[in-house]
mmCIF file of N, CA, C and O in Angstrom:
data_model
loop_
_atom_site.group_PDB
_atom_site.id
_atom_site.type_symbol
_atom_site.label_atom_id
_atom_site.label_comp_id
_atom_site.label_asym_id
_atom_site.label_seq_id
_atom_site.Cartn_x
_atom_site.Cartn_y
_atom_site.Cartn_z
ATOM 1 N N UNK A 986 0.609 -1.093 -0.262
ATOM 2 C CA UNK A 986 -0.117 -0.043 0.134
ATOM 3 C C UNK A 986 0.830 1.542 0.349
ATOM 4 O O UNK A 986 1.994 1.497 1.185
ATOM 5 N N UNK A 987 1.312 2.045 -1.197
ATOM 6 C CA UNK A 987 1.955 3.215 -1.511
ATOM 7 C C UNK A 987 1.161 4.570 -1.110
ATOM 8 O O UNK A 987 0.265 4.470 -2.020
ATOM 9 N N UNK A 988 0.669 4.578 0.001
ATOM 10 C CA UNK A 988 0.630 6.148 0.868
ATOM 11 C C UNK A 988 1.268 7.145 1.106
ATOM 12 O O UNK A 988 1.935 6.535 1.881
ATOM 13 N N UNK A 989 1.016 8.160 1.022
ATOM 14 C CA UNK A 989 1.386 9.274 1.523
ATOM 15 C C UNK A 989 1.257 9.687 3.070
ATOM 16 O O UNK A 989 0.167 9.846 3.209
ATOM 17 N N UNK A 990 2.521 9.428 3.876
ATOM 18 C CA UNK A 990 1.689 10.054 5.355
ATOM 19 C C UNK A 990 1.455 10.696 6.050
ATOM 20 O O UNK A 990 0.152 10.932 6.563
ATOM 21 N N UNK A 991 2.087 11.956 5.354
ATOM 22 C CA UNK A 991 2.017 13.016 6.138
ATOM 23 C C UNK A 991 0.934 14.285 5.097
ATOM 24 O O UNK A 991 0.829 15.079 5.219
ATOM 25 N N UNK A 992 0.566 13.520 3.837
ATOM 26 C CA UNK A 992 -0.116 14.300 3.218
ATOM 27 C C UNK A 992 -1.875 14.042 3.660
ATOM 28 O O UNK A 992 -2.742 14.429 3.042
ATOM 29 N N UNK A 993 -2.243 13.243 4.590
ATOM 30 C CA UNK A 993 -3.709 13.105 5.009
ATOM 31 C C UNK A 993 -4.117 13.111 6.429
ATOM 32 O O UNK A 993 -3.101 13.535 7.423
ATOM 33 N N UNK A 994 -5.069 13.942 6.485
ATOM 34 C CA UNK A 994 -5.675 14.005 7.606
ATOM 35 C C UNK A 994 -5.878 12.626 8.851
ATOM 36 O O UNK A 994 -5.442 11.944 8.241
ATOM 37 N N UNK A 995 -6.127 13.760 9.643
ATOM 38 C CA UNK A 995 -6.315 12.144 11.134
ATOM 39 C C UNK A 995 -7.098 11.387 10.515
ATOM 40 O O UNK A 995 -6.906 10.191 10.756
ATOM 41 N N UNK A 996 -8.509 11.430 10.342
ATOM 42 C CA UNK A 996 -9.657 10.372 10.145
ATOM 43 C C UNK A 996 -8.952 9.760 8.964
ATOM 44 O O UNK A 996 -9.414 8.729 8.891
ATOM 45 N N UNK A 997 -8.672 9.966 7.419
ATOM 46 C CA UNK A 997 -8.227 9.296 6.641
ATOM 47 C C UNK A 997 -7.037 8.387 7.395
ATOM 48 O O UNK A 997 -6.806 7.500 6.828
ATOM 49 N N UNK A 998 -5.572 9.228 7.798
ATOM 50 C CA UNK A 998 -4.860 8.347 8.326
ATOM 51 C C UNK A 998 -5.585 7.379 9.182
ATOM 52 O O UNK A 998 -4.666 5.799 9.119
ATOM 53 N N UNK A 999 -6.676 7.259 10.117
ATOM 54 C CA UNK A 999 -6.911 6.496 10.615
ATOM 55 C C UNK A 999 -7.636 5.276 9.904
ATOM 56 O O UNK A 999 -7.684 4.204 10.457
ATOM 57 N N UNK A 1000 -7.938 5.591 9.204
ATOM 58 C CA UNK A 1000 -8.779 4.071 8.005
ATOM 59 C C UNK A 1000 -7.661 3.511 7.325
ATOM 60 O O UNK A 1000 -7.546 2.444 7.370
ATOM 61 N N UNK A 1001 -6.601 4.247 7.383
ATOM 62 C CA UNK A 1001 -5.552 3.771 6.221
ATOM 63 C C UNK A 1001 -5.002 2.656 7.720
ATOM 64 O O UNK A 1001 -4.567 1.598 7.285
ATOM 65 N N UNK A 1002 -4.896 3.138 8.583
ATOM 66 C CA UNK A 1002 -4.362 2.202 9.768
ATOM 67 C C UNK A 1002 -5.268 1.178 10.090
ATOM 68 O O UNK A 1002 -4.792 -0.178 10.474
ATOM 69 N N UNK A 1003 -6.593 1.434 9.986
ATOM 70 C CA UNK A 1003 -7.562 0.231 9.721
ATOM 71 C C UNK A 1003 -6.900 -0.605 9.214
ATOM 72 O O UNK A 1003 -6.997 -2.207 9.442
ATOM 73 N N UNK A 1004 -6.946 -0.039 7.783
ATOM 74 C CA UNK A 1004 -6.679 -1.188 6.923
ATOM 75 C C UNK A 1004 -5.736 -2.328 6.898
ATOM 76 O O UNK A 1004 -5.578 -3.216 6.793
ATOM 77 N N UNK A 1005 -4.624 -1.601 7.551
ATOM 78 C CA UNK A 1005 -3.502 -2.185 7.496
ATOM 79 C C UNK A 1005 -3.361 -2.903 8.879
ATOM 80 O O UNK A 1005 -2.767 -4.069 8.765
ATOM 81 N N UNK A 1006 -4.130 -2.498 9.799
ATOM 82 C CA UNK A 1006 -4.073 -3.391 11.174
ATOM 83 C C UNK A 1006 -4.838 -4.907 10.717
ATOM 84 O O UNK A 1006 -4.220 -5.815 10.725
ATOM 85 N N UNK A 1007 -5.878 -4.390 10.174
ATOM 86 C CA UNK A 1007 -6.795 -6.040 9.548
ATOM 87 C C UNK A 1007 -5.728 -6.831 8.588
ATOM 88 O O UNK A 1007 -6.023 -8.026 8.633
ATOM 89 N N UNK A 1008 -5.378 -6.186 7.680
ATOM 90 C CA UNK A 1008 -4.269 -6.798 6.633
ATOM 91 C C UNK A 1008 -2.996 -7.499 7.157
ATOM 92 O O UNK A 1008 -3.157 -8.893 7.001
ATOM 93 N N UNK A 1009 -2.560 -6.770 8.442
ATOM 94 C CA UNK A 1009 -1.679 -7.604 9.113
ATOM 95 C C UNK A 1009 -2.029 -8.511 9.930
ATOM 96 O O UNK A 1009 -1.114 -8.877 10.686
ATOM 97 N N UNK A 1010 -3.338 -8.495 10.432
ATOM 98 C CA UNK A 1010 -3.857 -8.812 11.242
ATOM 99 C C UNK A 1010 -3.469 -8.513 12.915
ATOM 100 O O UNK A 1010 -2.891 -9.159 13.616
ATOM 101 N N UNK A 1011 -2.993 -7.340 13.049
ATOM 102 C CA UNK A 1011 -2.392 -7.115 14.034
ATOM 103 C C UNK A 1011 -1.121 -7.107 14.307
ATOM 104 O O UNK A 1011 -0.899 -6.981 15.642
ATOM 105 N N UNK A 1012 -0.729 -8.097 13.944
ATOM 106 C CA UNK A 1012 0.914 -8.026 13.796
ATOM 107 C C UNK A 1012 1.954 -6.717 13.219
ATOM 108 O O UNK A 1012 1.466 -6.488 12.333
ATOM 109 N N UNK A 1013 2.785 -7.154 14.082
ATOM 110 C CA UNK A 1013 4.046 -6.146 13.228
ATOM 111 C C UNK A 1013 4.269 -6.935 11.685
ATOM 112 O O UNK A 1013 4.830 -7.735 12.162
ATOM 113 N N UNK A 1014 4.881 -5.878 10.817
ATOM 114 C CA UNK A 1014 5.140 -6.199 9.352
ATOM 115 C C UNK A 1014 6.713 -7.083 9.631
ATOM 116 O O UNK A 1014 6.887 -7.915 8.567
ATOM 117 N N UNK A 1015 7.183 -6.963 10.673
ATOM 118 C CA UNK A 1015 8.763 -7.028 10.578
ATOM 119 C C UNK A 1015 8.753 -8.892 11.697
ATOM 120 O O UNK A 1015 9.015 -9.887 11.157
ATOM 121 N N UNK A 1016 8.415 -8.314 12.562
ATOM 122 C CA UNK A 1016 8.964 -9.838 13.702
ATOM 123 C C UNK A 1016 7.130 -10.575 13.577
ATOM 124 O O UNK A 1016 7.315 -11.717 14.675
ATOM 125 N N UNK A 1017 6.363 -10.242 13.223
ATOM 126 C CA UNK A 1017 4.927 -11.064 13.186
ATOM 127 C C UNK A 1017 4.601 -11.278 15.168
ATOM 128 O O UNK A 1017 3.447 -11.877 15.264
ATOM 129 N N UNK A 1018 4.578 -10.039 15.638
ATOM 130 C CA UNK A 1018 4.008 -9.724 16.813
ATOM 131 C C UNK A 1018 3.460 -8.676 17.188
ATOM 132 O O UNK A 1018 3.426 -7.752 16.338
ATOM 133 N N UNK A 1019 2.193 -9.200 17.722
ATOM 134 C CA UNK A 1019 1.757 -8.104 18.163
ATOM 135 C C UNK A 1019 2.458 -6.788 19.354
ATOM 136 O O UNK A 1019 3.277 -7.344 19.907
ATOM 137 N N UNK A 1020 2.203 -5.463 19.337
ATOM 138 C CA UNK A 1020 2.516 -4.699 20.316
ATOM 139 C C UNK A 1020 2.870 -5.315 21.452
ATOM 140 O O UNK A 1020 1.649 -5.453 22.470
ATOM 141 N N UNK A 1021 3.842 -4.966 21.882
ATOM 142 C CA UNK A 1021 4.137 -5.139 23.689
ATOM 143 C C UNK A 1021 4.448 -4.274 24.778
ATOM 144 O O UNK A 1021 4.654 -4.440 25.563
ATOM 145 N N UNK A 1022 4.409 -3.028 24.124
ATOM 146 C CA UNK A 1022 4.523 -1.947 24.890
ATOM 147 C C UNK A 1022 3.660 -1.110 25.342
ATOM 148 O O UNK A 1022 2.157 -1.072 24.619
ATOM 149 N N UNK A 1023 3.437 -0.890 27.020
ATOM 150 C CA UNK A 1023 2.354 -0.065 27.466
ATOM 151 C C UNK A 1023 2.761 1.376 27.818
ATOM 152 O O UNK A 1023 4.006 1.580 28.335
ATOM 153 N N UNK A 1024 1.845 2.147 27.945
ATOM 154 C CA UNK A 1024 2.131 3.393 28.498
ATOM 155 C C UNK A 1024 0.832 3.927 29.499
ATOM 156 O O UNK A 1024 -0.269 3.585 29.011
ATOM 157 N N UNK A 1025 0.930 4.169 30.192
ATOM 158 C CA UNK A 1025 0.009 4.487 31.551
ATOM 159 C C UNK A 1025 -1.249 3.204 32.020
ATOM 160 O O UNK A 1025 -2.505 3.320 31.506
ATOM 161 N N UNK A 1026 -0.503 2.317 31.582
ATOM 162 C CA UNK A 1026 -1.258 0.974 31.516
ATOM 163 C C UNK A 1026 -2.019 0.366 30.216
ATOM 164 O O UNK A 1026 -2.784 -0.729 30.528
ATOM 165 N N UNK A 1027 -2.148 1.085 29.318
ATOM 166 C CA UNK A 1027 -2.772 0.915 28.396
ATOM 167 C C UNK A 1027 -1.596 0.204 27.152
ATOM 168 O O UNK A 1027 -0.621 0.685 26.749
ATOM 169 N N UNK A 1028 -1.950 -0.468 25.882
ATOM 170 C CA UNK A 1028 -1.343 -0.852 25.291
ATOM 171 C C UNK A 1028 -0.948 0.261 24.220
ATOM 172 O O UNK A 1028 -2.065 0.571 23.595
ATOM 173 N N UNK A 1029 -0.123 0.833 23.799
ATOM 174 C CA UNK A 1029 0.120 1.382 22.263
ATOM 175 C C UNK A 1029 0.119 1.220 21.006
ATOM 176 O O UNK A 1029 0.107 -0.336 21.147
ATOM 177 N N UNK A 1030 -0.494 1.958 20.424
ATOM 178 C CA UNK A 1030 -0.497 1.081 18.666
ATOM 179 C C UNK A 1030 0.280 0.910 17.715
ATOM 180 O O UNK A 1030 1.935 1.082 18.327
ATOM 181 N N UNK A 1031 0.292 -0.148 17.194
ATOM 182 C CA UNK A 1031 1.563 -0.158 16.448
ATOM 183 C C UNK A 1031 1.798 1.119 15.516
ATOM 184 O O UNK A 1031 1.018 1.742 15.197
ATOM 185 N N UNK A 1032 2.817 1.309 15.431
ATOM 186 C CA UNK A 1032 3.943 2.375 14.322
ATOM 187 C C UNK A 1032 3.199 2.495 12.744
ATOM 188 O O UNK A 1032 3.555 1.528 12.539
ATOM 189 N N UNK A 1033 3.045 3.543 12.191
ATOM 190 C CA UNK A 1033 2.507 3.662 10.890
ATOM 191 C C UNK A 1033 3.691 3.832 10.390
ATOM 192 O O UNK A 1033 4.249 4.932 10.175
ATOM 193 N N UNK A 1034 4.662 2.783 9.622
ATOM 194 C CA UNK A 1034 6.028 3.245 9.355
ATOM 195 C C UNK A 1034 6.054 3.645 8.122
ATOM 196 O O UNK A 1034 4.997 3.108 7.405
ATOM 197 N N UNK A 1035 6.868 4.584 7.554
ATOM 198 C CA UNK A 1035 6.501 5.403 6.627
ATOM 199 C C UNK A 1035 8.270 5.885 6.158
ATOM 200 O O UNK A 1035 9.070 6.017 7.145
ATOM 201 N N UNK A 1036 8.450 5.970 4.933
ATOM 202 C CA UNK A 1036 9.764 6.151 4.391
ATOM 203 C C UNK A 1036 9.861 7.834 4.623
ATOM 204 O O UNK A 1036 9.122 8.892 4.271
ATOM 205 N N UNK A 1037 10.620 8.347 4.952
ATOM 206 C CA UNK A 1037 11.177 9.777 5.660
ATOM 207 C C UNK A 1037 11.281 10.444 4.488
ATOM 208 O O UNK A 1037 11.738 11.948 4.676
ATOM 209 N N UNK A 1038 12.043 10.251 3.286
ATOM 210 C CA UNK A 1038 12.364 10.741 2.357
ATOM 211 C C UNK A 1038 10.817 11.104 1.219
ATOM 212 O O UNK A 1038 10.777 12.392 0.853
ATOM 213 N N UNK A 1039 10.048 10.009 0.997
ATOM 214 C CA UNK A 1039 9.289 10.032 0.321
ATOM 215 C C UNK A 1039 7.646 9.888 1.187
ATOM 216 O O UNK A 1039 6.590 10.091 -0.103
ATOM 217 N N UNK A 1040 7.319 10.095 2.102
ATOM 218 C CA UNK A 1040 6.433 9.649 3.089
ATOM 219 C C UNK A 1040 5.680 8.652 2.608
ATOM 220 O O UNK A 1040 4.168 8.555 3.044
ATOM 221 N N UNK A 1041 6.221 7.711 1.910
ATOM 222 C CA UNK A 1041 5.122 6.430 1.854
ATOM 223 C C UNK A 1041 4.963 5.583 2.844
ATOM 224 O O UNK A 1041 5.829 5.317 3.252
ATOM 225 N N UNK A 1042 3.850 5.457 3.065
ATOM 226 C CA UNK A 1042 4.048 4.139 4.386
ATOM 227 C C UNK A 1042 3.800 2.963 3.715
ATOM 228 O O UNK A 1042 3.835 2.499 2.872
ATOM 229 N N UNK A 1043 4.692 2.147 4.607
ATOM 230 C CA UNK A 1043 4.936 0.966 4.306
ATOM 231 C C UNK A 1043 4.263 -0.077 5.471
ATOM 232 O O UNK A 1043 4.112 -1.201 4.494
ATOM 233 N N UNK A 1044 3.651 0.096 6.234
ATOM 234 C CA UNK A 1044 3.162 -0.600 7.031
ATOM 235 C C UNK A 1044 3.177 -0.351 8.503
ATOM 236 O O UNK A 1044 3.685 0.716 8.524
ATOM 237 N N UNK A 1045 2.830 -1.629 9.165
ATOM 238 C CA UNK A 1045 2.681 -0.698 10.850
ATOM 239 C C UNK A 1045 3.691 -1.948 11.371
ATOM 240 O O UNK A 1045 3.662 -2.770 11.048
ATOM 241 N N UNK A 1046 4.257 -1.378 12.278
ATOM 242 C CA UNK A 1046 5.590 -1.772 13.101
ATOM 243 C C UNK A 1046 5.185 -1.962 14.894
ATOM 244 O O UNK A 1046 4.261 -0.902 15.154
ATOM 245 N N UNK A 1047 5.639 -2.845 15.529
ATOM 246 C CA UNK A 1047 5.636 -2.582 16.825
ATOM 247 C C UNK A 1047 6.831 -1.649 16.852
ATOM 248 O O UNK A 1047 7.852 -1.267 16.189
ATOM 249 N N UNK A 1048 6.940 -1.136 18.222
ATOM 250 C CA UNK A 1048 7.926 0.125 18.891
ATOM 251 C C UNK A 1048 8.826 -0.676 18.500
ATOM 252 O O UNK A 1048 10.049 0.416 18.292
ATOM 253 N N UNK A 1049 9.739 -1.527 18.913
ATOM 254 C CA UNK A 1049 11.001 -2.372 18.978
ATOM 255 C C UNK A 1049 11.642 -2.463 17.230
ATOM 256 O O UNK A 1049 12.136 -2.110 17.392
ATOM 257 N N UNK A 1050 10.321 -3.039 16.744
ATOM 258 C CA UNK A 1050 10.583 -2.670 15.221
ATOM 259 C C UNK A 1050 10.886 -1.523 14.579
ATOM 260 O O UNK A 1050 11.556 -1.098 13.907
ATOM 261 N N UNK A 1051 10.427 -0.728 14.906
ATOM 262 C CA UNK A 1051 10.319 0.879 14.391
ATOM 263 C C UNK A 1051 11.438 1.187 14.785
ATOM 264 O O UNK A 1051 12.199 2.211 13.991
ATOM 265 N N UNK A 1052 12.011 1.332 16.066
ATOM 266 C CA UNK A 1052 12.928 2.347 16.762
ATOM 267 C C UNK A 1052 14.390 1.110 16.060
ATOM 268 O O UNK A 1052 15.579 1.752 15.808
ATOM 269 N N UNK A 1053 14.139 0.267 15.778
ATOM 270 C CA UNK A 1053 15.352 -0.540 15.409
ATOM 271 C C UNK A 1053 15.773 -0.579 13.722
ATOM 272 O O UNK A 1053 17.208 0.153 13.549
ATOM 273 N N UNK A 1054 14.843 0.001 13.068
ATOM 274 C CA UNK A 1054 15.353 0.442 11.866
ATOM 275 C C UNK A 1054 15.699 1.604 11.807
ATOM 276 O O UNK A 1054 16.564 2.125 10.934
ATOM 277 N N UNK A 1055 15.057 2.527 12.833
ATOM 278 C CA UNK A 1055 15.643 3.902 12.415
ATOM 279 C C UNK A 1055 16.714 3.995 13.111
ATOM 280 O O UNK A 1055 17.672 4.593 12.505
ATOM 281 N N UNK A 1056 17.419 3.032 14.199
ATOM 282 C CA UNK A 1056 19.009 3.082 14.428
ATOM 283 C C UNK A 1056 20.004 2.431 13.180
ATOM 284 O O UNK A 1056 20.423 3.055 13.798
ATOM 285 N N UNK A 1057 19.304 2.316 12.480
ATOM 286 C CA UNK A 1057 19.728 1.241 11.423
ATOM 287 C C UNK A 1057 20.025 2.495 10.270
ATOM 288 O O UNK A 1057 20.387 2.430 8.885
ATOM 289 N N UNK A 1058 19.375 3.752 10.816
ATOM 290 C CA UNK A 1058 18.941 4.808 9.491
ATOM 291 C C UNK A 1058 18.416 4.357 8.451
ATOM 292 O O UNK A 1058 18.485 4.979 7.191
ATOM 293 N N UNK A 1059 17.266 3.300 8.580
ATOM 294 C CA UNK A 1059 16.493 2.518 7.546
ATOM 295 C C UNK A 1059 17.245 2.379 6.059
ATOM 296 O O UNK A 1059 16.686 2.422 5.226
ATOM 297 N N UNK A 1060 18.464 1.733 6.706
ATOM 298 C CA UNK A 1060 19.478 1.648 5.574
ATOM 299 C C UNK A 1060 19.349 -0.074 5.219
ATOM 300 O O UNK A 1060 20.208 -0.957 6.536
ATOM 301 N N UNK A 1061 18.767 -0.607 4.221
ATOM 302 C CA UNK A 1061 18.804 -2.052 3.990
ATOM 303 C C UNK A 1061 19.874 -2.977 4.091
ATOM 304 O O UNK A 1061 19.920 -3.945 4.864
ATOM 305 N N UNK A 1062 21.092 -2.275 3.499
ATOM 306 C CA UNK A 1062 22.211 -2.653 3.828
ATOM 307 C C UNK A 1062 23.185 -3.388 5.040
ATOM 308 O O UNK A 1062 23.298 -4.185 5.631
ATOM 309 N N UNK A 1063 22.565 -2.343 5.820
ATOM 310 C CA UNK A 1063 23.275 -2.379 7.004
ATOM 311 C C UNK A 1063 22.403 -3.253 8.119
ATOM 312 O O UNK A 1063 23.500 -4.053 8.856
ATOM 313 N N UNK A 1064 20.979 -3.350 7.825
ATOM 314 C CA UNK A 1064 20.094 -4.360 8.627
ATOM 315 C C UNK A 1064 20.482 -5.528 7.970
ATOM 316 O O UNK A 1064 20.746 -6.522 8.736
ATOM 317 N N UNK A 1065 21.462 -5.804 6.433
ATOM 318 C CA UNK A 1065 21.225 -7.090 6.130
ATOM 319 C C UNK A 1065 22.643 -7.489 6.676
ATOM 320 O O UNK A 1065 22.820 -9.015 7.214
ATOM 321 N N UNK A 1066 23.130 -6.528 6.748
ATOM 322 C CA UNK A 1066 24.654 -7.432 7.657
ATOM 323 C C UNK A 1066 24.642 -7.779 8.904
ATOM 324 O O UNK A 1066 25.498 -8.453 9.384
ATOM 325 N N UNK A 1067 23.834 -6.738 9.928
ATOM 326 C CA UNK A 1067 23.525 -6.947 11.163
ATOM 327 C C UNK A 1067 22.990 -8.233 10.819
ATOM 328 O O UNK A 1067 23.114 -9.129 12.114
ATOM 329 N N UNK A 1068 22.103 -8.893 10.481
ATOM 330 C CA UNK A 1068 21.322 -10.143 10.542
ATOM 331 C C UNK A 1068 22.592 -11.116 10.351
ATOM 332 O O UNK A 1068 22.381 -12.335 10.756
ATOM 333 N N UNK A 1069 23.321 -11.351 9.276
ATOM 334 C CA UNK A 1069 24.458 -11.947 8.663
ATOM 335 C C UNK A 1069 25.510 -11.890 10.204
ATOM 336 O O UNK A 1069 25.688 -12.851 10.484
ATOM 337 N N UNK A 1070 25.971 -11.273 11.083
ATOM 338 C CA UNK A 1070 26.529 -10.984 12.082
ATOM 339 C C UNK A 1070 25.985 -12.058 12.749
ATOM 340 O O UNK A 1070 26.482 -12.367 13.689
ATOM 341 N N UNK A 1071 24.807 -11.290 13.548
ATOM 342 C CA UNK A 1071 24.122 -12.367 14.097
ATOM 343 C C UNK A 1071 24.104 -13.993 13.913
ATOM 344 O O UNK A 1071 24.034 -14.628 14.874
ATOM 345 N N UNK A 1072 23.669 -14.166 12.837
ATOM 346 C CA UNK A 1072 23.834 -15.821 12.283
ATOM 347 C C UNK A 1072 25.250 -15.924 12.152
ATOM 348 O O UNK A 1072 25.216 -17.499 12.553
ATOM 349 N N UNK A 1073 26.312 -15.609 12.376
ATOM 350 C CA UNK A 1073 27.574 -16.376 12.499
ATOM 351 C C UNK A 1073 27.837 -16.377 13.576
ATOM 352 O O UNK A 1073 28.541 -17.293 13.826
ATOM 353 N N UNK A 1074 27.653 -15.657 14.555
ATOM 354 C CA UNK A 1074 27.733 -15.896 15.738
ATOM 355 C C UNK A 1074 27.028 -16.651 17.042
ATOM 356 O O UNK A 1074 26.902 -16.478 18.081
ATOM 357 N N UNK A 1075 25.392 -17.085 16.576
ATOM 358 C CA UNK A 1075 24.870 -17.127 17.205
ATOM 359 C C UNK A 1075 24.470 -19.023 17.001
ATOM 360 O O UNK A 1075 24.534 -19.351 15.748
#
């Protein structure tokens, strides 16, 4: 689903979120688990991940995965190298 993140109103963004949430069955697009982080006793929503250059929406991610790809500056090569590293030493 290639939609622009910042160009939509809140209500339309909510509809996109709902469609993605149902499509992904409430699970993170990367780790395939539901969100596990809580704030003030309530489970937080999955994050609507988007490309920061194009604003294209990519999917919904849990807080851990969203933070993780951000720490790698959304660089697929760096993420692949990290995976290879872990596979080598695990």
